[in-house]
Every structure is written in structure tokens, then in C-alpha cells.
Coordinates of C-alpha atoms in Angstrom, one line a residue:
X23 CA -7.7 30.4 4.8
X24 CA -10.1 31.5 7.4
X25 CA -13.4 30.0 6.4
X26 CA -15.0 28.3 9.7
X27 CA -16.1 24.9 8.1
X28 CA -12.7 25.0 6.9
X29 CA -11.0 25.7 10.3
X30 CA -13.2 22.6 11.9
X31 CA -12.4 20.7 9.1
X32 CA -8.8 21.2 9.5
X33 CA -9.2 20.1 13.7
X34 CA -10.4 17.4 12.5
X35 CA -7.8 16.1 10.5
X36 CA -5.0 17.0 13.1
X37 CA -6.8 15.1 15.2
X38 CA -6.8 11.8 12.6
X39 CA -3.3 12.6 12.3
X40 CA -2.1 12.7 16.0
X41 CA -4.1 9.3 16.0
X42 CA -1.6 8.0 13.2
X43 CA 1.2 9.5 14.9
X44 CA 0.7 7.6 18.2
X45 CA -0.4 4.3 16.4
X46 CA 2.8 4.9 13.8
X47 CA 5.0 5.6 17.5
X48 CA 3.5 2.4 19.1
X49 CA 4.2 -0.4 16.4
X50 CA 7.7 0.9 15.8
X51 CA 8.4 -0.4 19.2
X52 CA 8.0 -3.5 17.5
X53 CA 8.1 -6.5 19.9
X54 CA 8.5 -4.2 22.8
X55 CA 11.4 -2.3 25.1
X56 CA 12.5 -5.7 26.7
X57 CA 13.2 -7.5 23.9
X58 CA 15.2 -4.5 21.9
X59 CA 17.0 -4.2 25.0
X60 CA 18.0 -8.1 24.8
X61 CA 18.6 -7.1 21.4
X62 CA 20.8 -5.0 21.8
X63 CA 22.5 -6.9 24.7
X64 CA 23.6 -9.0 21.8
X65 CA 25.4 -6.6 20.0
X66 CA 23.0 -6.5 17.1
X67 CA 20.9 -3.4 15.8
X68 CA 17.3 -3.5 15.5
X69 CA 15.3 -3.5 12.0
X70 CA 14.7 -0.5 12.0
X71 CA 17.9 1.0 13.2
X72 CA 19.5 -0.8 10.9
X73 CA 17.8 0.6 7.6
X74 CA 18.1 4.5 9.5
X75 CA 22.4 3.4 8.8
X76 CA 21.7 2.2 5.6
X77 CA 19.7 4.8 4.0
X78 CA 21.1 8.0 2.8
X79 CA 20.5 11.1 5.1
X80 CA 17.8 13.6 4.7
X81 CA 16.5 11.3 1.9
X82 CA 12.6 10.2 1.2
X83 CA 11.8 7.4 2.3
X84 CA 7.9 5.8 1.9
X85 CA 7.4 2.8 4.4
X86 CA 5.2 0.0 2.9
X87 CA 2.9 -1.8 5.3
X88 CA 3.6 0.0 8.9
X89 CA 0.3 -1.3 10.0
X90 CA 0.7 -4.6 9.2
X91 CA -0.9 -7.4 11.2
X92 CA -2.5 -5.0 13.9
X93 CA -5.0 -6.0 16.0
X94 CA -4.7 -9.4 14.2
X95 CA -2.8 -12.8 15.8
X96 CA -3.7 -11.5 19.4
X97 CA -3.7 -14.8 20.7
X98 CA 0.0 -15.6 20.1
X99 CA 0.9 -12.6 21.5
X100 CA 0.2 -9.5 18.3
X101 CA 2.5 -9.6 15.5
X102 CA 3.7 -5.5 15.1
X103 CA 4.4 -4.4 11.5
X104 CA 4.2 -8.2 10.2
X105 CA 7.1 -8.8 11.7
X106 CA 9.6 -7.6 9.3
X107 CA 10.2 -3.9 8.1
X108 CA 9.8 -2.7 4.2
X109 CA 10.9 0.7 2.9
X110 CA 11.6 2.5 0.0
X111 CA 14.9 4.6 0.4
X112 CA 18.1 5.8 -0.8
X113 CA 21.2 4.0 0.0
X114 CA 24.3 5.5 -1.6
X115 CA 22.3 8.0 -3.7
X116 CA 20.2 4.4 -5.7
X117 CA 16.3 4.2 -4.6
X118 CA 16.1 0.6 -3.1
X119 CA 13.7 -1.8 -1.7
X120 CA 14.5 -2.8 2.0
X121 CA 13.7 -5.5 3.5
X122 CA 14.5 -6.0 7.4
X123 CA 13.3 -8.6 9.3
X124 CA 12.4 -7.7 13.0
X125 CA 13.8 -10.0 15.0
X126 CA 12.3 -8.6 18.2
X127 CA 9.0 -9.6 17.2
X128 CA 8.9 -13.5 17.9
X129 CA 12.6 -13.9 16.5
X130 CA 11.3 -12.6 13.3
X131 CA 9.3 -15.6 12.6
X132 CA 7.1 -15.7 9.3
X133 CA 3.3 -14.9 10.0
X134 CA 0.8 -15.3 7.2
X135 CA 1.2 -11.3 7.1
X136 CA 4.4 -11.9 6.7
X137 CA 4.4 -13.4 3.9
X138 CA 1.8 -11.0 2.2
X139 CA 4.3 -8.3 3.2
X140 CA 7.0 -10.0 1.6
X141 CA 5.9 -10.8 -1.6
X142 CA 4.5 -7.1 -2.0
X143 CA 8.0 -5.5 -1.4
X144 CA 9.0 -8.0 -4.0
X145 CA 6.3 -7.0 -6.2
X146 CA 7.1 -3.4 -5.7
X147 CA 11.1 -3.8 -6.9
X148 CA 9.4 -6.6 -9.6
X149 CA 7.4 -4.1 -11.5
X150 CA 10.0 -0.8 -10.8
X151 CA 13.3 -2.6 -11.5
X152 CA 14.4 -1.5 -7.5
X153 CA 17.4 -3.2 -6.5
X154 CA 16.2 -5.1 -3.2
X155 CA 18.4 -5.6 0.1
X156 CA 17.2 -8.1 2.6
X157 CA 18.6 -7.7 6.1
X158 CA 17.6 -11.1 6.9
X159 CA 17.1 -12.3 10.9
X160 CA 14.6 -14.9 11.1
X161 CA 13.9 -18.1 12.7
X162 CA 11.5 -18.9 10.1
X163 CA 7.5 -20.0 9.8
X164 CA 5.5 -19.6 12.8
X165 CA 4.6 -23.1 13.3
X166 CA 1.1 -22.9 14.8
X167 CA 0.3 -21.1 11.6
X168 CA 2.3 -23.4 9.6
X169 CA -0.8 -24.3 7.1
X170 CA -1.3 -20.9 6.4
X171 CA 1.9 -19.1 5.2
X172 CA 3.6 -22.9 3.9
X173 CA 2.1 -24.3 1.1
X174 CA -0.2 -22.3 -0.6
X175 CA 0.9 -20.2 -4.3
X176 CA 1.0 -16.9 -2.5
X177 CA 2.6 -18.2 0.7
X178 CA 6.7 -18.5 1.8
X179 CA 8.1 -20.6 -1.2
X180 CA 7.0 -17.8 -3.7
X181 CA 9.5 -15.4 -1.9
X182 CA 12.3 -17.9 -3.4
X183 CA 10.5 -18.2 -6.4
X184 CA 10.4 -14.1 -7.2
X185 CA 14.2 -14.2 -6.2
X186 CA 14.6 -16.4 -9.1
X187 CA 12.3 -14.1 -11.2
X188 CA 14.2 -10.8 -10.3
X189 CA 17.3 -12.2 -10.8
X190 CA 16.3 -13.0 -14.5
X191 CA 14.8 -9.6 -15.0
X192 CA 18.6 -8.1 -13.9
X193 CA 16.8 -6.9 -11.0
X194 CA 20.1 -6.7 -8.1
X195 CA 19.6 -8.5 -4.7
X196 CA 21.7 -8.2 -1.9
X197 CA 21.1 -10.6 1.4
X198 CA 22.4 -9.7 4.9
X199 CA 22.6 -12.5 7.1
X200 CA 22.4 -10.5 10.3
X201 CA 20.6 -13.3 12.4
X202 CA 19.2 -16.1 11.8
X203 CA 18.4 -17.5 8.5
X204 CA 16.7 -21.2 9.0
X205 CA 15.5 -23.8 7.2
X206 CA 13.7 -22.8 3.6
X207 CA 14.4 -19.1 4.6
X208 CA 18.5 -20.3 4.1
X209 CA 17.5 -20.3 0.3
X210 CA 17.1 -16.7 0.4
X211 CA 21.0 -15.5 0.4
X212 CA 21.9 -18.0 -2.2
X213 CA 19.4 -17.0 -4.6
X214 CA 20.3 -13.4 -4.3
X215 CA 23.1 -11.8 -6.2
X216 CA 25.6 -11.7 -3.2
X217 CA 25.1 -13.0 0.2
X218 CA 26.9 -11.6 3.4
X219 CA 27.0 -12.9 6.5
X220 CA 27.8 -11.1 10.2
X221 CA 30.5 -13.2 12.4
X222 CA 28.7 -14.5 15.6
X223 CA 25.2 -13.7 14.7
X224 CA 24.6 -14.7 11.4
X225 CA 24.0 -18.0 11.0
X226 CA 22.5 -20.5 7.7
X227 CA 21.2 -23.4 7.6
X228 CA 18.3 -26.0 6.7
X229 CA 17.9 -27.9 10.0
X230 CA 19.1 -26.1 13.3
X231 CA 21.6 -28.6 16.0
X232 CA 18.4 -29.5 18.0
X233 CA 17.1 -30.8 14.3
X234 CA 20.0 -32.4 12.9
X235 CA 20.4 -34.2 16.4
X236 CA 16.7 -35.8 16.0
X237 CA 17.3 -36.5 12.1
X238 CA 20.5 -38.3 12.0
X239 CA 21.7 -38.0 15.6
X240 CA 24.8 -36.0 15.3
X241 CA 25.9 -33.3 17.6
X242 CA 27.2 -30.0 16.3
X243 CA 27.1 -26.2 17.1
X244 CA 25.2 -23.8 15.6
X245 CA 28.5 -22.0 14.1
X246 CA 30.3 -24.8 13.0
X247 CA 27.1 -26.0 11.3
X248 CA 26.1 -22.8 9.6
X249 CA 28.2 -19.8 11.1
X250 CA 30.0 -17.1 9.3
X251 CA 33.2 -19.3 9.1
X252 CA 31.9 -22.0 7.9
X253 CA 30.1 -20.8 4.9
X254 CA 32.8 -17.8 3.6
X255 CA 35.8 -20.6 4.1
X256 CA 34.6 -24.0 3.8
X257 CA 30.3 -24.0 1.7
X258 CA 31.0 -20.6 0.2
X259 CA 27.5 -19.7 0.9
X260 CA 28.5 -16.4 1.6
X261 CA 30.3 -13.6 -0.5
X262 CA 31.5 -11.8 2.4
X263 CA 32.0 -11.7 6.3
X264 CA 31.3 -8.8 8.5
X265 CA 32.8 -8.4 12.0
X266 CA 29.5 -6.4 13.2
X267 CA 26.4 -4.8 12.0
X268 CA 27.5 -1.8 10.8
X269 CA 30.3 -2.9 9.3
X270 CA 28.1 -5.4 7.0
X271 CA 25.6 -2.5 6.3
X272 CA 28.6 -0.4 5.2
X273 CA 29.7 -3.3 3.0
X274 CA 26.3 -3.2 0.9
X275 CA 26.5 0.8 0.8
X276 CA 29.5 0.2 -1.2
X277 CA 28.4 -2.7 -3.1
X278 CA 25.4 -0.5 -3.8
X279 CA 26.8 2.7 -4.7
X280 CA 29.5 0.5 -7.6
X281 CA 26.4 -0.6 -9.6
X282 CA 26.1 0.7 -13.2
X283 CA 21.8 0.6 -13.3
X284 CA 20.5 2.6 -16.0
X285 CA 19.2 6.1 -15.7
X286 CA 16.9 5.9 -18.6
X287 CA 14.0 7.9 -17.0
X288 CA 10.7 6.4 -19.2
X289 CA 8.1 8.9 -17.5
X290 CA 8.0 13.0 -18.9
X291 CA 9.5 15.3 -15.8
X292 CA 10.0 19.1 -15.9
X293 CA 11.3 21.3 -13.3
X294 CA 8.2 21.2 -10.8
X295 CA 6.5 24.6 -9.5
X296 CA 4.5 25.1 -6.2
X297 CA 1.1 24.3 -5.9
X298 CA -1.5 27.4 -6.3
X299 CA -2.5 26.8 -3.4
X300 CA -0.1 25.7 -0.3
X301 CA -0.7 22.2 0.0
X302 CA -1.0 22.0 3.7
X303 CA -4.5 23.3 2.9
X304 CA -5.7 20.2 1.9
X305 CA -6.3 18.9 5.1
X306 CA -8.8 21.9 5.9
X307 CA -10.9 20.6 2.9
X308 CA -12.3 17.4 3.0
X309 CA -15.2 17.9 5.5
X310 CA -15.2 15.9 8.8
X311 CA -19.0 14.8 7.6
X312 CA -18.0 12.5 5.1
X313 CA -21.7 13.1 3.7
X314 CA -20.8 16.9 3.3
X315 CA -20.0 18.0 -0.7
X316 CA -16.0 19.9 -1.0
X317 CA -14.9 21.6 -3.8
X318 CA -12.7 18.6 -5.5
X319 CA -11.0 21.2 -7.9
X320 CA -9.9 23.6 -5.1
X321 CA -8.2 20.4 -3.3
X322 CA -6.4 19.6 -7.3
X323 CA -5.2 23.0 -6.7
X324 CA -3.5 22.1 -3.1
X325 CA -1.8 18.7 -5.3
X326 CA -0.6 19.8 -8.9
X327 CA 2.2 21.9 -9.9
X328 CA 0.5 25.8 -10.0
X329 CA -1.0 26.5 -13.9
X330 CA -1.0 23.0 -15.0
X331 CA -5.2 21.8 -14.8
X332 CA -5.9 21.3 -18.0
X333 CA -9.4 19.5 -17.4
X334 CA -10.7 16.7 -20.2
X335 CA -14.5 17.2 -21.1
X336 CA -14.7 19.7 -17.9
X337 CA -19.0 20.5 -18.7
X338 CA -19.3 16.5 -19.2
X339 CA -19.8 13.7 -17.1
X340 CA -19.1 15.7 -14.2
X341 CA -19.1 13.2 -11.0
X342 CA -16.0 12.1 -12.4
X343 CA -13.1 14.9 -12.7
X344 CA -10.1 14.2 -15.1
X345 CA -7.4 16.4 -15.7
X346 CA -3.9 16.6 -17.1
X347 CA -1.3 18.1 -15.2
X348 CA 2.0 18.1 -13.1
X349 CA 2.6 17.0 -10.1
X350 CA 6.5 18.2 -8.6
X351 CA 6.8 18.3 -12.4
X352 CA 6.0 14.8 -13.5
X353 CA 3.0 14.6 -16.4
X354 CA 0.0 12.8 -15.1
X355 CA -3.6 11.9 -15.7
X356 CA -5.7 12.5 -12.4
X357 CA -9.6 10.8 -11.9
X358 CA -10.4 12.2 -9.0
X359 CA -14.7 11.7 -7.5
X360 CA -16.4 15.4 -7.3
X361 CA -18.2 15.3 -4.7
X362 CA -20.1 18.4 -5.7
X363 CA -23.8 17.7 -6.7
X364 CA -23.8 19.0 -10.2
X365 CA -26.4 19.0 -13.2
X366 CA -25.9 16.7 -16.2
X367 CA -26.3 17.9 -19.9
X368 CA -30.0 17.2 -19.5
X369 CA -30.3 19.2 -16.1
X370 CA -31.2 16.8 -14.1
X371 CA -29.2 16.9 -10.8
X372 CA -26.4 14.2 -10.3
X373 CA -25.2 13.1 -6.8
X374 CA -21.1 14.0 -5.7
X375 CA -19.6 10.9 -5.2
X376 CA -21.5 8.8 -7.8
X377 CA -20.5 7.6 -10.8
X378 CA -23.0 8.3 -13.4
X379 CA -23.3 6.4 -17.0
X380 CA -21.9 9.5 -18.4
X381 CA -19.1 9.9 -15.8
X382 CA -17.9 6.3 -16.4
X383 CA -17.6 7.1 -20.5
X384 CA -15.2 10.1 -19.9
X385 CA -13.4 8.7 -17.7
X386 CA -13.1 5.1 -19.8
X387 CA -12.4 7.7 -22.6
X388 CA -9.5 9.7 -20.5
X389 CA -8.3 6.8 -19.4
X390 CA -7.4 5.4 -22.8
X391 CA -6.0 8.8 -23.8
X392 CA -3.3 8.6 -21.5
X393 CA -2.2 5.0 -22.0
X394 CA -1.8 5.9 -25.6
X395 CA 0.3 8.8 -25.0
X396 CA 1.9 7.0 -21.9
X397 CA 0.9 9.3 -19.4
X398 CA 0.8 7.7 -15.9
X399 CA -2.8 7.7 -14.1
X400 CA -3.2 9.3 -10.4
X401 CA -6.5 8.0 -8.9
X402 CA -8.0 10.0 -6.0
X403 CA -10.9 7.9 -4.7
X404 CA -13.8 9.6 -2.8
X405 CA -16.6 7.2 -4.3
X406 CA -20.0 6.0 -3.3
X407 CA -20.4 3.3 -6.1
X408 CA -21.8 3.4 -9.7
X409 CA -25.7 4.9 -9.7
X410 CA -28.9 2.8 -9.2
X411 CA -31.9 2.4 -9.9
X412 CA -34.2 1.7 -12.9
X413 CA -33.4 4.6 -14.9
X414 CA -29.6 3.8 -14.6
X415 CA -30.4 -0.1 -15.5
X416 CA -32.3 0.6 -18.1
X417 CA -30.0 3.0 -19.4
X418 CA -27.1 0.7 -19.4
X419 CA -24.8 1.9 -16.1
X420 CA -23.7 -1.8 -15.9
X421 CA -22.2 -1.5 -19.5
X422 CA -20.7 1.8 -18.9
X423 CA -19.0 0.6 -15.4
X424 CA -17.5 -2.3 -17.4
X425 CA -15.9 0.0 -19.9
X426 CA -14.4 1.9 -17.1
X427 CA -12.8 -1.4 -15.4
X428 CA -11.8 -2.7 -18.4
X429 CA -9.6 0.5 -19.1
X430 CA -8.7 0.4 -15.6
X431 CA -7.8 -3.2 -15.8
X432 CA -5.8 -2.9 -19.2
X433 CA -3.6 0.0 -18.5
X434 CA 0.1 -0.2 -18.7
X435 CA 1.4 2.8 -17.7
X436 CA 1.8 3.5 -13.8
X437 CA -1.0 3.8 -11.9
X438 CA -1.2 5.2 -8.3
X439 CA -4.1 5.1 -6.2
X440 CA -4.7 7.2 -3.1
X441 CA -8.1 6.3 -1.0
X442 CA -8.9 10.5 0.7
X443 CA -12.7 9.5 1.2
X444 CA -14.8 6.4 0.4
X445 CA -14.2 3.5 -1.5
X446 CA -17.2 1.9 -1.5
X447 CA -18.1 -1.0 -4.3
X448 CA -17.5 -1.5 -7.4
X449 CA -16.6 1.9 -7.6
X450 CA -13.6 1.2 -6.0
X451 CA -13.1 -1.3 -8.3
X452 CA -13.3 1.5 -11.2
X453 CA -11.1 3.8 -9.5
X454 CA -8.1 1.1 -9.7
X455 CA -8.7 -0.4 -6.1
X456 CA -6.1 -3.0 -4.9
X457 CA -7.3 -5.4 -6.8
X458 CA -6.6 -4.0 -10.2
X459 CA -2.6 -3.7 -9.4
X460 CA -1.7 -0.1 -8.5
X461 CA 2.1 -0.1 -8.2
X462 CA 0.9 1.9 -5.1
X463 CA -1.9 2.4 -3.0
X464 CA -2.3 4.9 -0.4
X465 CA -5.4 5.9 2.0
X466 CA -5.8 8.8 4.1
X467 CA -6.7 9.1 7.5
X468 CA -10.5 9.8 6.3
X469 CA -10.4 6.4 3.7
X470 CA -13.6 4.2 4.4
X471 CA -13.1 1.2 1.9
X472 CA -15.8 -1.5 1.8
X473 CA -19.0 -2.7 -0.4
X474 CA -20.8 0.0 1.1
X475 CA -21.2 2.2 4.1
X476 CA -21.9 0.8 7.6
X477 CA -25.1 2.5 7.8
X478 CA -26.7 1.2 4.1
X479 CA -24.9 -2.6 5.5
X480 CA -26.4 -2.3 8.7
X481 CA -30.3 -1.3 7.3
X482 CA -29.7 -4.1 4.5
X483 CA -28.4 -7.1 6.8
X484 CA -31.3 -6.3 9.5
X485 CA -33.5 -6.3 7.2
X486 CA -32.6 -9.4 5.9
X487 CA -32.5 -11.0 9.5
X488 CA -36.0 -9.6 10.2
X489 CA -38.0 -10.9 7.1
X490 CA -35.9 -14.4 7.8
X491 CA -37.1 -14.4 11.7
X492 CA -40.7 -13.3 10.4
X493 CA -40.7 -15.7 7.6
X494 CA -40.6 -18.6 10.4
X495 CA -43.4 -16.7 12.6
X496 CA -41.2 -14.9 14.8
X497 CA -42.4 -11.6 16.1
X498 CA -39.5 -8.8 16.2
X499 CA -40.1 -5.7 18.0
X500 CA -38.8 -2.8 17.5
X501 CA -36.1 -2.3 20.4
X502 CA -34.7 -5.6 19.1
X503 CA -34.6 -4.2 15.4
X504 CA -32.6 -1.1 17.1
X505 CA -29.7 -3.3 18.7
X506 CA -29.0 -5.9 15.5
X507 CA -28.6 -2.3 13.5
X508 CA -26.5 -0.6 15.8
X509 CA -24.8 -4.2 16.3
X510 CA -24.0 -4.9 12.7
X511 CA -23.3 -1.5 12.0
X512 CA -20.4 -1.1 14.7
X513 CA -18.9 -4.1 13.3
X514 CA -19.0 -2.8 10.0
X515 CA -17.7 0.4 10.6
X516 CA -14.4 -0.7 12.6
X517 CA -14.3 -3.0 8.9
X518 CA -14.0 0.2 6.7
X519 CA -11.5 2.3 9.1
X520 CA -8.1 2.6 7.5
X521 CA -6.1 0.8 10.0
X522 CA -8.3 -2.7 9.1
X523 CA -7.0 -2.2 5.6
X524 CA -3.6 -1.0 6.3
X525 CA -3.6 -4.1 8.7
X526 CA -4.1 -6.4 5.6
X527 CA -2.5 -4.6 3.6
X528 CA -5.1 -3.4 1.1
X529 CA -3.0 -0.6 1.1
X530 CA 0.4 -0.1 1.3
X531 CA 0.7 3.2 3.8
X532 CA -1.6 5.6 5.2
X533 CA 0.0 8.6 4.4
X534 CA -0.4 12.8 6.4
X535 CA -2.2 14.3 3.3
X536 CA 0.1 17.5 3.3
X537 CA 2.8 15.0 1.9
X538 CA 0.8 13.2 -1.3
X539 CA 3.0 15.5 -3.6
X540 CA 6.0 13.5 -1.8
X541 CA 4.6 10.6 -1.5
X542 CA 3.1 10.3 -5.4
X543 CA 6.1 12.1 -6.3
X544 CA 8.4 9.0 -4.9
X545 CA 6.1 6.7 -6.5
X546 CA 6.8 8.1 -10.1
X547 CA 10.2 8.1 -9.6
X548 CA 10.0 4.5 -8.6
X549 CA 7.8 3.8 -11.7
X550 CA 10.3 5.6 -14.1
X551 CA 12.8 3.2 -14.4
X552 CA 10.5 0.5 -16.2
X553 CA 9.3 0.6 -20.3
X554 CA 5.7 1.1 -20.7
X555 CA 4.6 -1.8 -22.4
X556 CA 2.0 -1.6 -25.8
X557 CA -1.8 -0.9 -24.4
X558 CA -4.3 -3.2 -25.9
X559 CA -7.7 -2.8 -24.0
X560 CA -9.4 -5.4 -25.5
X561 CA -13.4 -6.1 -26.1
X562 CA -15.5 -3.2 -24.8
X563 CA -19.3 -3.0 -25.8
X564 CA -20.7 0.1 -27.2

């Protein structure tokens, strides 16, 4: 393609990408160069080189949560990926959950993002029936955070909780003891299906020797207390004892590699075909102006498998795209934002990006459709919200919207959500945000996901502040009016860049947009080992 808006748009995103690149580069470092060097010092292999062993070579591999904690916990020093690495990989030809704790990053102590982290990876293998591997090397909560990651539902004693729930689902878990595993954390490897534990640096137990000195005054080391002789000859804690790293990681390879899982593939796959067009072109498409319309069918193209759009009510409803198709030969439903201004049925002219009362009815409609013939749903999200205004009121947008979420809400088969452009409201909310249980979420470098944009926030909240300010005879000129805007509206901006969701974990990766066919592709695969259960969607006004 030679098109110039195309050629600026495409700058643009290599330059959003080389951003990613270098923030990707600089929390992979985790807790720095000195303390991976004293890492290694002790004959032990880092996180993340430890799941490069394990995993199969020249396999995919999606990493959940990269961005983890950044730019949060700055006073106690940053806490780099959440302090423990999650991927999805291969090990011995059998697509896993993996998760490593990073031990350079505080001694792998639990953070409240931690914990988020944790439970989602469980989540993940939960609702894909993924074996899970911990690689566990952690000295357990952070205690100036204690009351935040402790006691709550969603907080460290639901990680033991899920490992009880996997293991009734059949679900395999394998714990490494490859550091330290402390305290409630030493429930971990005993609640899995098999526990091993490497000689010199593994180590289990509830109550460290400093501990058990001021509790009941007895002195002891911290291998005869809970080293790797003590609990594979004398507790039997442990399965099985590994004389070094690799050597344990080669141990679950081949516990890995004897399971008999089934290979019952619930989700329709062909042989896939190429994309019409090449799909590196979609980063050339999406305009850098985020307020610029793009032709949403012509970036379909750049996804699906070439001469499989088969669009659902294509003259109707047409802020809202749906579509049947392929993608690396897997049957989906796409709902995908057009962010073309079009003209409804009545010719009145619609805006891209909105969803209209009629948009939200095919949609609701296609959405329904494909959980009855247990298709899963891709959701592309470049929305601006549901319409307003009196005319949309008054002719029942609120009603329509709610249809929409409801289906969205009520869907059992797979559904994947990637964030290329806005997310704004309670049209993220219709396009299966986080909050309506994707079994993966994905942004681009160009997502923006909040209530609305920084600029409609910034002119709402001022004005707000000014009528308060006037309301108690306080004159506001207009200089003043200028720096709350641009104040409020810098704040709000850095709140909608990827990165502060990433960082919370809103979504699980943010992804180079010439690899969604791999990355939604993986996520299928993941999703095809689980039954789709019956669809019921419940009351929906008419």
C-alpha cells in the first residue's frame, strides 16, 4: 500500500511499538542487573530463564500481565511484572499455564498485584482445562502491604483455594520448589498434584528459624527445618528431589509430556488460509487521529482467513459490524465498532464509533446466533459509548444497550476481546470489557479505555468545579478555567493509556497488532479443550 495517510499512519504505529519494545525490554530486567547477578551467584536461574528451558522451542507463547504493577508501589522500591512471571506455552508438545515467581524482585514477595496476577493465571487454566506449573521462589506477602493482599476473598488464600478447585476439575498441577516457599505460600506444593523440590535452594515451611526461635525458642537451620532432605526422606512433602535447576525443570518436562489429557477439540477448525490482505497492513490503518474514521472492513480483511466474511445484516445497524468467519481456520463471530459515519435505514447520518439503538439489536441478535450454534465471539473494540441525547432516550437506547449486555453477559462460548481504539463507557461494557469475563483481553498500542475521553472528562469536571466555586460567590476567570482543564485532562489522559491498564491488569497483554491472528489464534486453542455449556440468556425486554 502506498496511500500517504496510510504511510503516516503506519509511522505512527512503529513508533507505539518501539515504545512497547523498550518498556517490554526494561521490566524483563525485573529487579535489576545486580540482583540477577546475585542470582545467579547462587546457582539458581532467573524466572524468566527458567520458563525459556521449560518451554518447547520455536513454540507460541502469549505472556499474561508483562506490565504488571508499573509505575505503581514506587515507594517500596517498583514492583516489575508483579513480581512473578505468567505465560502460556508449550512444554513437551502440551499448552500449559506457567507460573514463575521472580525472585529478583524483593525475593519474590507477594504484592497486592501479585495476587491479582496469580489468581488470573489460575483463572486462565480454570476455565481452559491448562495444566498449570508453578516454579515457586518466594518469601511470601509483602508485609507493609499485608492488609491488602491477606485477608480479603480475592487476596493470597484464594490461590490455595483454586488449587483445591483445579484439582477437583482434573485440572494437573505441578509445583517447583526452586526457592523459597514460606509460610501460607508452603500450602501451595502440597495442594498440587506433585511437588518437587531443588537440593540447597528449595526450601518449605510455615515459620522460617528466625520464627520458630521467637515462637517456641528452638534453634534449627533452614534445611533441616524444611530443606529438600527433609521433606523427600523424613515429611514427604515432596515427590521428588532435583540436584539443580535444570535438572528439576527437566523432571516436569517429563512428568508433562507422560500425561494422557484429552484431545477432544470442542471449537470448529479447518485448515486456515492467508489473509486477503497481508496482515502486517493493519498497522497502516487505524489512523494516528483517533477522531479520524478507517475503513473497519478493509482492517477484517488484514485478520480473517482470505474469502471467509460472511457479514450478518450488512445494510442494518451499521455502527456495529458482525461477521462470520475464520480466523487461521477457527469459526468465529466478530463485533467489531465501524468507525465509518454511515446512514441508517431512515437516512439520517449515524456517527463511527457509536452504538446506535439499531446497532445494539443486531448485534444482541448476532450475538445470540452464535451461542446457539456455539460459535466463539471475537470483539474488536473501537467504541465511543451508546448514543445520546433525547431522541435516543426517547427512543429506548437504554433498553437496547441492556439487550446487548445481557447477551454479552450470558454467553458461554469463548469470548476474546481485543481493545485497537477506544473503550469508552458502557460501551465497553457491551463490547465484553473485562468485567464481563473474556477468557482473554488484549489492547493495542492505540487502546484508550475509560468512561469517556480526557477531553469530554476534562470540560465535564471543570465545569462542575466552576458552577460549585460560583455557586459560593467565587469569581473564576478565564485563565484559571484554562489550567483546571488542561490539569484534569492530563491526569485523565495518562488514566486511559494502555500501560495504566496493563499495569492493573484490565487487560492481560498488549499485543504488536501484526500478531492478533497469533495471538487470538492461541486463545482458541486454549479455549478448545473446554465443553460449551447450554446458553440461557435470560429476561430481555422487547
Amino acid at each position: 500500500m502506498t496511500d500517504l495517510n496510510f504511510n503516516k499512519n503506519e509511522d505512527e504505529m512503529m513508533l507505539a511499538m518501539s515504545k512497547l519494545e523498550r518498556k517490554l525490554n526494561e521490566v524483563h530486567k525485573g529487579g535489576g542487573l545486580k540482583k540477577i547477578e546475585k542470582h545467579h551467584a547462587k546457582g539458581k536461574l532467573t524466572a524468566r530463564e527458567r520458563i525459556e528451558y521449560l518451554i518447547d522451542r520455536k513454540s507460541d507463547v502469549i505472556e499474561i500481565g508483562a506490565f504488571a504493577g508499573l509505575d505503581m508501589y514506587e515507594e517500596y522500591g517498583g514492583c516489575p511484572s508483579g513480581g512473578v512471571v505468567v505465560v502460556m506455552g508449550y512444554v513437551s508438545g502440551v499448552q500449559c499455564l506457567i507460573v514463575a515467581n521472580d525472585a529478583t524482585v524483593k525475593a519474590g514477595a507477594w504484592f497486592p498485584i501479585t495476587g491479582k496476577k496469580n489468581l488470573r493465571a489460575q483463572e486462565i487454566a480454570m476455565e481452559n482445562r491448562l495444566p498449570i506449573i508453578y516454579l515457586v521462589d518466594s518469601a511470601g506477602v509483602f508485609l507493609p502491604l499485608q492488609d491488602e493482599i491477606f485477608p480479603d476473598k480475592e487476596h493470597f488464600g484464594r490461590i490455595f483455594r483454586n488449587n483445591a478447585r483445579l484439582s477437583s476439575l482434573g485440572i494437573p498441577q505441578i509445583a517447583a520448589v526452586m526457592g523459597s516457599c514460606v509460610a501460607g505460600g508452603a500450602y501451595l506444593p502440597i495442594m498440587s498434584d506433585e511437588a518437587l523440590i531443588v537440593e540447597g535452594t528449595g526450601s518449605i515451611f510455615l515459620a522460617g528459624p528466625y520464627l520458630v526461635k521467637a515462637a517456641i525458642g528452638e534453634d534449627v537451620d533452614k534445611e533441616t527445618l524444611g530443606g529438600a532432605k527433609t521433606h523427600n526422606e523424613i515429611s514427604g512433602v515432596a515427590d521428588y528431589n532435583c540436584a539443580d535447576d535444570k535438572s528439576c525443570l527437566d523432571k516436569i518436562k517429563d512428568l508433562v509430556g507422560k500425561m494422557n489429557l484429552s484431545s477432544e477439540n470442542y471449537l470448529n477448525r479447518i485448515k486456515p488460509q492467508k489473509p486477503e490482505i497481508e496482515e502486517r497492513n493493519v498497522i497502516g490503518i487505524i489512523p494516528a487521529n483517533r477522531s479520524k474514521p478507517y475503513d473497519t472492513k478493509e482492517l477484517l480483511k488484514c485478520l480473517v482467513d482470505r474469502d471467509t466474511l460472511n457479514f450478518y445484516k450488512d445494510d442494518y445497524g451499521k455502527t456495529i459490524i458482525c461477521a462470520y468467519a475464520r480466523i487461521d481456520g477457527w469459526s468465529v463471530g466478530i463485533v467489531v465498532n465501524n468507525r465509518m459515519v454511515v446512514k441508517n435505514g431512515k437516512g439520517e447520518m449515524q456517527f463511527g464509533g457509536v452504538i446506535y439503538s439499531d446497532s445494539a439489536d443486531k448485534a444482541t441478535r448476532f450475538i445470540l446466533n452464535c451461542n446457539q450454534k456455539k460459535i466463539p465471539l471475537i470483539f474488536l473494540h473501537d467504541v465511543s459509548g451508546f448514543m445520546v441525547g433525547k431522541r435516543s432516550e426517547h427512543g429506548g437506547i437504554i433498553k437496547d444497550g441492556a439487550k446487548m449486555v445481557n447477551a454479552v453477559s450470558n454467553s458461554t462460548v469463548p469470548k476474546i476481546s481485543i481493545i485497537i481504539g477506544n473503550s469508552y463507557g458502557a460501551g465497553n461494557y457491551a463490547m465484553c470489557g473485562k468485567a464481563y469475563d473474556p477468557r482473554f483481553i488484549a489492547a493495542w498500542p492505540t487502546a484508550k479505555i475509560a468512561v469517556m475521553g480526557g477531553e469530554q472528562a476534562a470540560k465535564v469536571l471543570a465545569q462542575i468545579q466552576m458552577s460549585s466555586m460560583k455557586a459560593k460567590g467565587e469569581e473564576v476567570d478565564q485563565n484559571k478555567q484554562n489550567e483546571w482543564f488542561e490539569k484534569i485532562k492530563d491526569r485523565y489522559d495518562r488514566q486511559t493509556e494502555p500501560y495504566y491498564a496493563a499495569a492493573r491488569l484490565w487487560v492481560d497483554a498488549i499485543i504488536n497488532p501484526a500478531e492478533t491472528r497469533k495471538f487470538i489464534s492461541n486463545c482458541l486453542k486454549a479455549s478448545s479443550n473446554t465443553p460449551i455449556e447450554k446458553f440461557n440468556v435470560g429476561v430481555i425486554q422487547t
